[in-house]
Structure formats: structure tokens, C-alpha cells
mmCIF file of C-alpha atoms in Angstrom:
data_model
loop_
_atom_site.group_PDB
_atom_site.id
_atom_site.type_symbol
_atom_site.label_atom_id
_atom_site.label_comp_id
_atom_site.label_asym_id
_atom_site.label_seq_id
_atom_site.Cartn_x
_atom_site.Cartn_y
_atom_site.Cartn_z
ATOM 1 C CA MET W 1 5.247 19.764 10.780
ATOM 2 C CA ARG W 2 7.770 17.352 11.561
ATOM 3 C CA TRP W 3 7.078 13.782 10.075
ATOM 4 C CA LEU W 4 8.559 10.323 11.051
ATOM 5 C CA VAL W 5 8.431 7.987 8.081
ATOM 6 C CA THR W 6 9.147 4.142 8.700
ATOM 7 C CA GLY W 7 9.954 1.867 5.809
ATOM 8 C CA ALA W 8 11.187 5.126 3.845
ATOM 9 C CA GLY W 9 13.548 2.857 1.554
ATOM 10 C CA GLY W 10 10.652 1.013 0.074
ATOM 11 C CA THR W 11 8.274 1.857 -2.984
ATOM 12 C CA LEU W 12 5.768 3.884 -1.270
ATOM 13 C CA GLY W 13 8.177 5.150 1.597
ATOM 14 C CA HIS W 14 10.380 6.631 -1.022
ATOM 15 C CA ASP W 15 7.541 8.672 -2.669
ATOM 16 C CA VAL W 16 6.166 9.674 0.765
ATOM 17 C CA VAL W 17 9.607 11.112 1.717
ATOM 18 C CA ARG W 18 9.652 13.174 -1.821
ATOM 19 C CA VAL W 19 6.135 14.299 -1.335
ATOM 20 C CA LEU W 20 6.674 15.698 2.008
ATOM 21 C CA GLU W 21 9.823 17.286 1.383
ATOM 22 C CA GLY W 22 8.314 18.730 -1.553
ATOM 23 C CA ALA W 23 5.284 20.265 0.470
ATOM 24 C CA GLY W 24 7.961 21.921 2.721
ATOM 25 C CA GLU W 25 7.723 19.524 5.472
ATOM 26 C CA GLU W 26 10.455 18.235 8.068
ATOM 27 C CA VAL W 27 11.154 14.621 7.366
ATOM 28 C CA LEU W 28 12.749 12.038 9.620
ATOM 29 C CA ALA W 29 13.406 8.689 7.508
ATOM 30 C CA PRO W 30 15.749 6.638 9.661
ATOM 31 C CA PRO W 31 16.932 3.464 8.276
ATOM 32 C CA ARG W 32 16.379 0.226 10.036
ATOM 33 C CA SER W 33 19.947 0.463 11.652
ATOM 34 C CA LEU W 34 18.492 3.654 13.626
ATOM 35 C CA LEU W 35 15.074 2.542 14.594
ATOM 36 C CA ASP W 36 13.904 -1.036 14.221
ATOM 37 C CA VAL W 37 10.280 -1.020 14.446
ATOM 38 C CA THR W 38 9.994 -4.591 15.763
ATOM 39 C CA ARG W 39 11.668 -3.283 19.297
ATOM 40 C CA PRO W 40 9.127 -1.288 21.390
ATOM 41 C CA ASP W 41 11.718 0.242 23.416
ATOM 42 C CA ALA W 42 13.510 1.557 20.427
ATOM 43 C CA VAL W 43 10.241 3.031 18.886
ATOM 44 C CA ASP W 44 9.437 4.571 21.986
ATOM 45 C CA ALA W 45 12.830 5.984 22.601
ATOM 46 C CA PHE W 46 12.769 7.487 19.004
ATOM 47 C CA VAL W 47 9.244 8.875 19.186
ATOM 48 C CA ARG W 48 9.995 10.405 22.602
ATOM 49 C CA GLY W 49 13.304 11.860 21.641
ATOM 50 C CA ARG W 50 12.313 13.076 18.151
ATOM 51 C CA ARG W 51 8.709 14.185 19.004
ATOM 52 C CA PRO W 52 7.407 14.115 15.622
ATOM 53 C CA ASP W 53 3.919 15.552 14.817
ATOM 54 C CA VAL W 54 2.784 12.755 12.339
ATOM 55 C CA VAL W 55 4.067 9.108 12.044
ATOM 56 C CA VAL W 56 3.785 7.373 8.772
ATOM 57 C CA ASN W 57 4.153 3.617 9.081
ATOM 58 C CA CYS W 58 5.365 2.328 5.692
ATOM 59 C CA ALA W 59 7.325 -0.362 7.000
ATOM 60 C CA ALA W 60 5.820 -3.935 5.985
ATOM 61 C CA TYR W 61 6.848 -7.532 5.560
ATOM 62 C CA THR W 62 5.181 -7.732 1.966
ATOM 63 C CA ASP W 63 6.320 -11.223 0.735
ATOM 64 C CA VAL W 64 2.999 -12.575 0.550
ATOM 65 C CA ASP W 65 4.123 -16.225 -0.012
ATOM 66 C CA GLY W 66 7.331 -15.916 2.326
ATOM 67 C CA ALA W 67 4.739 -15.114 5.126
ATOM 68 C CA GLU W 68 3.564 -18.674 4.862
ATOM 69 C CA ALA W 69 7.037 -19.915 5.640
ATOM 70 C CA GLU W 70 7.905 -17.145 8.079
ATOM 71 C CA PRO W 71 4.669 -16.261 9.883
ATOM 72 C CA GLU W 72 6.500 -15.075 13.222
ATOM 73 C CA ARG W 73 8.538 -12.589 11.186
ATOM 74 C CA ALA W 74 5.239 -11.154 9.278
ATOM 75 C CA ARG W 75 3.556 -10.806 12.668
ATOM 76 C CA GLU W 76 6.542 -9.088 13.956
ATOM 77 C CA VAL W 77 6.563 -6.433 11.099
ATOM 78 C CA ASN W 78 3.004 -6.259 10.205
ATOM 79 C CA ALA W 79 1.256 -6.849 13.575
ATOM 80 C CA ALA W 80 3.187 -6.033 16.383
ATOM 81 C CA ALA W 81 5.175 -3.001 15.013
ATOM 82 C CA PRO W 82 2.086 -1.010 14.320
ATOM 83 C CA GLY W 83 1.035 -1.453 17.709
ATOM 84 C CA HIS W 84 4.401 -0.190 19.267
ATOM 85 C CA LEU W 85 4.260 2.757 16.943
ATOM 86 C CA ALA W 86 0.570 3.357 18.056
ATOM 87 C CA ARG W 87 1.532 3.418 21.688
ATOM 88 C CA ALA W 88 4.392 5.391 21.409
ATOM 89 C CA CYS W 89 2.276 7.971 19.740
ATOM 90 C CA ALA W 90 -0.532 7.640 22.424
ATOM 91 C CA ARG W 91 2.071 8.798 24.985
ATOM 92 C CA GLY W 92 2.598 11.867 23.052
ATOM 93 C CA SER W 93 0.805 13.853 20.653
ATOM 94 C CA ALA W 94 1.515 12.337 17.396
ATOM 95 C CA ARG W 95 -0.627 11.136 14.840
ATOM 96 C CA LEU W 96 -0.249 8.070 13.098
ATOM 97 C CA VAL W 97 -0.890 7.104 9.546
ATOM 98 C CA HIS W 98 -0.640 3.361 8.862
ATOM 99 C CA ILE W 99 -0.744 1.571 5.562
ATOM 100 C CA SER W 100 -2.674 -1.389 5.001
ATOM 101 C CA THR W 101 -3.900 -3.566 2.204
ATOM 102 C CA ASP W 102 -6.841 -4.867 0.129
ATOM 103 C CA TYR W 103 -5.636 -8.210 1.157
ATOM 104 C CA VAL W 104 -7.437 -8.212 4.313
ATOM 105 C CA PHE W 105 -10.652 -9.280 2.178
ATOM 106 C CA SER W 106 -10.658 -12.571 0.530
ATOM 107 C CA GLY W 107 -12.927 -11.724 -2.489
ATOM 108 C CA ARG W 108 -15.033 -14.829 -2.206
ATOM 109 C CA GLY W 109 -18.195 -14.573 -3.357
ATOM 110 C CA ARG W 110 -17.782 -10.693 -4.072
ATOM 111 C CA SER W 111 -18.846 -8.626 -7.068
ATOM 112 C CA THR W 112 -19.145 -5.154 -5.731
ATOM 113 C CA PRO W 113 -16.551 -2.930 -4.258
ATOM 114 C CA TYR W 114 -15.862 -3.391 -0.161
ATOM 115 C CA ALA W 115 -16.645 -0.370 1.986
ATOM 116 C CA GLU W 116 -14.466 0.920 4.833
ATOM 117 C CA ASP W 117 -16.527 -0.776 7.310
ATOM 118 C CA CYS W 118 -16.973 -4.117 5.693
ATOM 119 C CA PRO W 119 -15.986 -7.173 7.875
ATOM 120 C CA THR W 120 -12.636 -8.425 6.953
ATOM 121 C CA ASP W 121 -11.659 -11.962 6.067
ATOM 122 C CA PRO W 122 -8.104 -12.461 5.406
ATOM 123 C CA CYS W 123 -7.176 -15.758 3.548
ATOM 124 C CA SER W 124 -3.333 -15.885 3.953
ATOM 125 C CA VAL W 125 -0.895 -15.168 6.800
ATOM 126 C CA TYR W 126 0.346 -12.009 5.147
ATOM 127 C CA ALA W 127 -3.320 -10.848 5.261
ATOM 128 C CA LEU W 128 -4.064 -11.971 8.558
ATOM 129 C CA THR W 129 -1.136 -10.126 9.862
ATOM 130 C CA LYS W 130 -1.960 -6.816 7.984
ATOM 131 C CA ARG W 131 -5.384 -7.130 9.578
ATOM 132 C CA ASP W 132 -4.111 -7.426 13.104
ATOM 133 C CA GLY W 133 -1.920 -4.427 12.586
ATOM 134 C CA GLU W 134 -4.986 -2.517 11.585
ATOM 135 C CA ASP W 135 -6.678 -3.374 14.626
ATOM 136 C CA ALA W 136 -3.595 -2.774 17.011
ATOM 137 C CA VAL W 137 -3.418 1.009 15.510
ATOM 138 C CA LEU W 138 -7.057 1.660 15.736
ATOM 139 C CA GLY W 139 -7.646 -0.118 18.874
ATOM 140 C CA THR W 140 -4.664 1.985 20.690
ATOM 141 C CA LEU W 141 -4.986 4.948 18.929
ATOM 142 C CA PRO W 142 -8.635 5.816 17.759
ATOM 143 C CA ASP W 143 -8.537 9.419 17.912
ATOM 144 C CA ARG W 144 -5.349 10.271 16.315
ATOM 145 C CA SER W 145 -4.864 7.280 13.639
ATOM 146 C CA VAL W 146 -5.887 6.866 9.913
ATOM 147 C CA VAL W 147 -5.417 3.393 8.294
ATOM 148 C CA LEU W 148 -4.991 4.146 4.362
ATOM 149 C CA ARG W 149 -5.961 0.542 2.676
ATOM 150 C CA THR W 150 -4.404 0.225 -0.842
ATOM 151 C CA SER W 151 -3.860 -2.262 -3.456
ATOM 152 C CA TRP W 152 -1.727 -3.563 -6.256
ATOM 153 C CA LEU W 153 0.991 -0.964 -5.440
ATOM 154 C CA TYR W 154 3.771 0.161 -7.845
ATOM 155 C CA GLY W 155 6.274 3.058 -8.384
ATOM 156 C CA ALA W 156 9.609 3.759 -9.690
ATOM 157 C CA HIS W 157 11.463 2.951 -6.879
ATOM 158 C CA GLY W 158 11.852 -0.796 -6.205
ATOM 159 C CA ARG W 159 10.332 -3.841 -7.855
ATOM 160 C CA SER W 160 6.868 -4.020 -9.115
ATOM 161 C CA PHE W 161 4.703 -5.725 -11.512
ATOM 162 C CA VAL W 162 4.203 -2.724 -13.535
ATOM 163 C CA GLY W 163 7.758 -2.408 -13.718
ATOM 164 C CA THR W 164 8.392 -6.019 -14.578
ATOM 165 C CA MET W 165 5.811 -5.690 -17.534
ATOM 166 C CA ALA W 166 7.407 -2.556 -18.820
ATOM 167 C CA GLY W 167 10.615 -4.256 -18.986
ATOM 168 C CA ARG W 168 9.147 -7.107 -20.729
ATOM 169 C CA ALA W 169 7.527 -5.009 -23.211
ATOM 170 C CA ALA W 170 10.647 -2.805 -23.878
ATOM 171 C CA ARG W 171 12.310 -6.254 -24.952
ATOM 172 C CA GLY W 172 9.386 -7.439 -27.184
ATOM 173 C CA LEU W 173 9.094 -10.412 -24.958
ATOM 174 C CA SER W 174 5.495 -12.351 -24.476
ATOM 175 C CA SER W 175 3.983 -12.718 -21.086
ATOM 176 C CA GLU W 176 1.319 -15.096 -19.495
ATOM 177 C CA VAL W 177 -0.818 -12.885 -16.874
ATOM 178 C CA VAL W 178 -3.485 -14.247 -14.577
ATOM 179 C CA ASP W 179 -6.827 -13.025 -15.464
ATOM 180 C CA THR W 180 -8.729 -14.147 -12.725
ATOM 181 C CA GLN W 181 -8.043 -11.582 -10.038
ATOM 182 C CA VAL W 182 -9.706 -8.398 -9.949
ATOM 183 C CA GLY W 183 -8.581 -5.047 -8.250
ATOM 184 C CA GLN W 184 -7.143 -1.723 -8.602
ATOM 185 C CA PRO W 185 -3.425 -0.754 -9.474
ATOM 186 C CA THR W 186 -2.420 2.255 -7.346
ATOM 187 C CA TRP W 187 0.447 4.434 -8.209
ATOM 188 C CA SER W 188 2.784 5.099 -5.096
ATOM 189 C CA ARG W 189 3.100 8.800 -6.014
ATOM 190 C CA ASP W 190 -0.852 9.249 -6.004
ATOM 191 C CA LEU W 191 -0.964 7.348 -2.598
ATOM 192 C CA ALA W 192 1.895 9.501 -1.115
ATOM 193 C CA GLU W 193 -0.280 12.502 -1.818
ATOM 194 C CA ARG W 194 -2.975 11.127 0.175
ATOM 195 C CA VAL W 195 -0.591 10.352 2.965
ATOM 196 C CA LEU W 196 0.269 14.022 3.144
ATOM 197 C CA TRP W 197 -3.215 14.726 3.177
ATOM 198 C CA ALA W 198 -4.332 12.538 6.091
ATOM 199 C CA GLY W 199 -1.352 13.421 8.079
ATOM 200 C CA ARG W 200 -2.651 17.119 7.894
ATOM 201 C CA ARG W 201 -5.995 16.456 8.608
ATOM 202 C CA ALA W 202 -6.479 15.963 12.405
ATOM 203 C CA ASP W 203 -10.112 15.254 12.184
ATOM 204 C CA ALA W 204 -9.473 12.263 9.474
ATOM 205 C CA VAL W 205 -9.476 9.060 11.649
ATOM 206 C CA GLY W 206 -10.480 5.541 11.115
ATOM 207 C CA VAL W 207 -10.176 3.600 7.794
ATOM 208 C CA LEU W 208 -9.867 5.376 4.494
ATOM 209 C CA HIS W 209 -9.724 3.106 0.950
ATOM 210 C CA ALA W 210 -6.670 4.944 -0.872
ATOM 211 C CA VAL W 211 -6.685 3.138 -4.221
ATOM 212 C CA ASN W 212 -6.752 4.423 -7.926
ATOM 213 C CA GLY W 213 -10.231 4.281 -9.330
ATOM 214 C CA GLY W 214 -11.616 1.948 -11.655
ATOM 215 C CA ARG W 215 -11.048 -1.823 -11.707
ATOM 216 C CA THR W 216 -9.059 -4.343 -13.894
ATOM 217 C CA THR W 217 -7.127 -7.881 -13.696
ATOM 218 C CA TRP W 218 -3.577 -8.517 -13.716
ATOM 219 C CA PHE W 219 -3.896 -9.410 -17.483
ATOM 220 C CA GLY W 220 -5.691 -6.047 -18.080
ATOM 221 C CA LEU W 221 -2.994 -4.249 -16.416
ATOM 222 C CA ALA W 222 -0.289 -6.145 -18.265
ATOM 223 C CA ARG W 223 -1.953 -5.149 -21.583
ATOM 224 C CA ALA W 224 -2.203 -1.581 -20.583
ATOM 225 C CA VAL W 225 1.500 -1.411 -19.752
ATOM 226 C CA TYR W 226 2.520 -3.155 -23.150
ATOM 227 C CA ALA W 227 0.194 -0.522 -25.088
ATOM 228 C CA LEU W 228 1.792 2.549 -23.180
ATOM 229 C CA ALA W 229 5.376 1.334 -23.620
ATOM 230 C CA GLY W 230 4.625 1.077 -27.382
ATOM 231 C CA ALA W 231 4.514 -2.777 -27.528
ATOM 232 C CA ASP W 232 1.808 -5.034 -29.057
ATOM 233 C CA PRO W 233 -0.670 -5.596 -26.361
ATOM 234 C CA ALA W 234 -1.148 -8.981 -28.130
ATOM 235 C CA LEU W 235 2.098 -10.238 -26.753
ATOM 236 C CA VAL W 236 0.270 -10.732 -23.384
ATOM 237 C CA SER W 237 -2.049 -13.737 -22.957
ATOM 238 C CA PRO W 238 -4.398 -14.562 -20.227
ATOM 239 C CA CYS W 239 -3.906 -17.734 -17.753
ATOM 240 C CA PRO W 240 -5.779 -19.027 -14.726
ATOM 241 C CA ASP W 241 -4.428 -18.788 -11.082
ATOM 242 C CA ASP W 242 -3.307 -22.359 -11.305
ATOM 243 C CA ARG W 243 -0.955 -21.550 -14.193
ATOM 244 C CA PHE W 244 1.376 -20.311 -11.533
ATOM 245 C CA PRO W 245 1.026 -22.167 -8.187
ATOM 246 C CA ARG W 246 1.553 -19.987 -5.188
ATOM 247 C CA ALA W 247 2.098 -20.623 -1.386
ATOM 248 C CA ALA W 248 -0.406 -18.284 -0.337
ATOM 249 C CA ASP W 249 -3.995 -17.716 -1.487
ATOM 250 C CA ARG W 250 -4.855 -14.156 -3.181
ATOM 251 C CA PRO W 251 -8.138 -12.351 -3.124
ATOM 252 C CA SER W 252 -10.163 -13.212 -6.218
ATOM 253 C CA TYR W 253 -11.909 -9.560 -6.038
ATOM 254 C CA SER W 254 -10.465 -6.892 -3.911
ATOM 255 C CA VAL W 255 -11.901 -3.839 -5.171
ATOM 256 C CA LEU W 256 -12.188 -0.972 -2.625
ATOM 257 C CA GLY W 257 -14.706 1.751 -2.354
ATOM 258 C CA GLY W 258 -13.769 5.046 -1.469
ATOM 259 C CA ASP W 259 -17.039 6.767 -0.131
ATOM 260 C CA ARG W 260 -15.587 7.996 3.048
ATOM 261 C CA TRP W 261 -13.488 10.601 1.334
ATOM 262 C CA ALA W 262 -16.587 12.794 0.946
ATOM 263 C CA ASP W 263 -16.854 12.873 4.539
ATOM 264 C CA TRP W 264 -13.991 15.499 4.540
ATOM 265 C CA GLY W 265 -14.693 17.121 1.077
ATOM 266 C CA ALA W 266 -12.126 15.134 -0.640
ATOM 267 C CA ALA W 267 -12.684 13.223 -4.108
ATOM 268 C CA PRO W 268 -11.305 9.484 -4.327
ATOM 269 C CA LEU W 269 -8.456 8.957 -6.506
ATOM 270 C CA ARG W 270 -8.196 9.248 -10.057
ATOM 271 C CA ASP W 271 -8.661 6.170 -12.610
ATOM 272 C CA TRP W 272 -5.901 3.513 -12.217
ATOM 273 C CA SER W 273 -5.285 4.179 -16.378
ATOM 274 C CA GLU W 274 -4.824 7.857 -16.017
ATOM 275 C CA ALA W 275 -2.503 7.324 -12.987
ATOM 276 C CA LEU W 276 -0.587 4.699 -15.130
ATOM 277 C CA ALA W 277 0.003 6.523 -17.945
ATOM 278 C CA GLU W 278 1.677 9.428 -16.125
ATOM 279 C CA ALA W 279 3.537 6.759 -13.994
ATOM 280 C CA LEU W 280 5.067 5.088 -16.879
ATOM 281 C CA ARG W 281 6.433 8.340 -18.360
ATOM 282 C CA GLU W 282 8.490 8.776 -15.295
ATOM 283 C CA MET W 283 9.406 5.009 -14.909
ATOM 284 C CA VAL W 284 10.318 4.441 -18.329
ATOM 285 C CA PRO W 285 11.435 7.817 -19.864
ATOM 286 C CA ARG W 286 11.215 7.791 -23.806
ATOM 287 C CA PRO W 287 14.461 8.709 -25.813
#
């Protein structure tokens, strides 16, 4: 199969390319200079000319706070571009795997996992544009698209909270970390494997929650990173949200349920703590 991966230079896109190539697939991973996903004419010409079997959209405006100041830019990348890709796929025969986020839910008053069909209620510009991107994909290409919602993504390529905490742990630095947001840290490699699965399964459509299992807070995640890095977890102390004011609201609870995997005989992703242990062995090799 021929795969087109947008946003291949990012954390997830990098791992998606590695996983696809490792599975023997043909991969097109053009930089933005060759394919600007915000230009519908460029998207249509590239897809028509290269004729991919599957398009994976990892391109995104991910600066949650920056989106409050640049709403039009965030909308171009997160909402309009997925629509351009979906329409280009609709003109041919390609499937589309689109990456979305737990941030489409606010978490207000919530204490149980969100099912795939729960109504969304975004609480920031970033979240709203990502929700609109989902709608553009599913509305344009309902029979050949999968939206994979993920959360708290980290990986070896690019910046991440896990990478930052691992670096601080290695230097023996103390850290204050928010303990009032609950979610699911997800390793980009595990998610990339599900991208491969979703692209190959022609019968899989709609929304799927692709997150590592379990739940924790940012504080709990930071302590786990310190422990796995061989540092004292007590160096990490909890703090409330207002300790670090941000321009955009974050979901207070964004745990995603994964019941729909069973519809295709697949198990949900493994627990976040198991994935983190393996990820850190790759991200922070021991001497």
C-alpha cells in the first residue's frame, strides 16, 4: 500500500513513518515546502498525482495557548486542512486516518471515561478547531475515514512533557507539577501502531479513542518519569492549576474510553505505565 503522511516531522508523524516503513509499506512524507495542507489546490494536486491508498493526517497546530492569540492560523491547520484532505480523498479512493485530541472534551463535572459517541464540548480555541476538523473529515468522507482521538502524547522525537521531566530528573532538579488534571499519557509509538491498523482496516470507520490505558495526573506522570529515570520521585511536588496561569483552559478530566476497539476484535492499548517504561528505555538510554 502507498501511504501519504502529513506532519511527518512531528512527534507522531516521525513514529508513523518508522512503523509504516518497518511494516514494509511505501511511504510518502513530504515536507511543508512540497505539500502545504492549508492550500486546497496543493492538496488536491498532490493526492491526485501520487494516488495514495491511505492518507494519515498528523499535521496540526498544537500550541494550545498560542491558538488563543492566533485563532485563524489554528483554524487553517486544524479545521480547514482536514477538510481539504477529506475532499481530495473523496475524489479518489484513498482512506483517511485523522488524528484528533481528548481536548474536544472539557471534563467539567466529569468522573467517568468519555465514550467515542459522547457529545463534545471544547473549552479553548485549539479544542474548537480540532473538533471542527473531526466534523470536516467525518462529514466529507464518512465511509472511508477514521478519527483517532489521543491524549497527552509524548515520544522520542520532538519536545514533550515526558522528555522535559526526564531531563530534569537526570539533573536531579525538583519540579512543581499540576495535580488537578486527569488524563492518559500516550506513547507515540503505540499510537503509530494503531494508525497502521486503522489504515489497513477498510471496515473501520468513525471515531476511535487511541490512548494508553489507565489514568493519572500530570503530577503522577512526572513522579513516574523520575522513578523510572532513577531519580527520587519526592523531588516532584504537586500544585494547583493557578500556580502556572495559561491563556487557554485545559480539560480537568479527559479520560477516554476505548470500547469501540472490540467491534473489530482489537484490544484497547496497554496501560500508560507499561508504555512509559518502554518508551523511556528508548528516549533515555542508560550507559
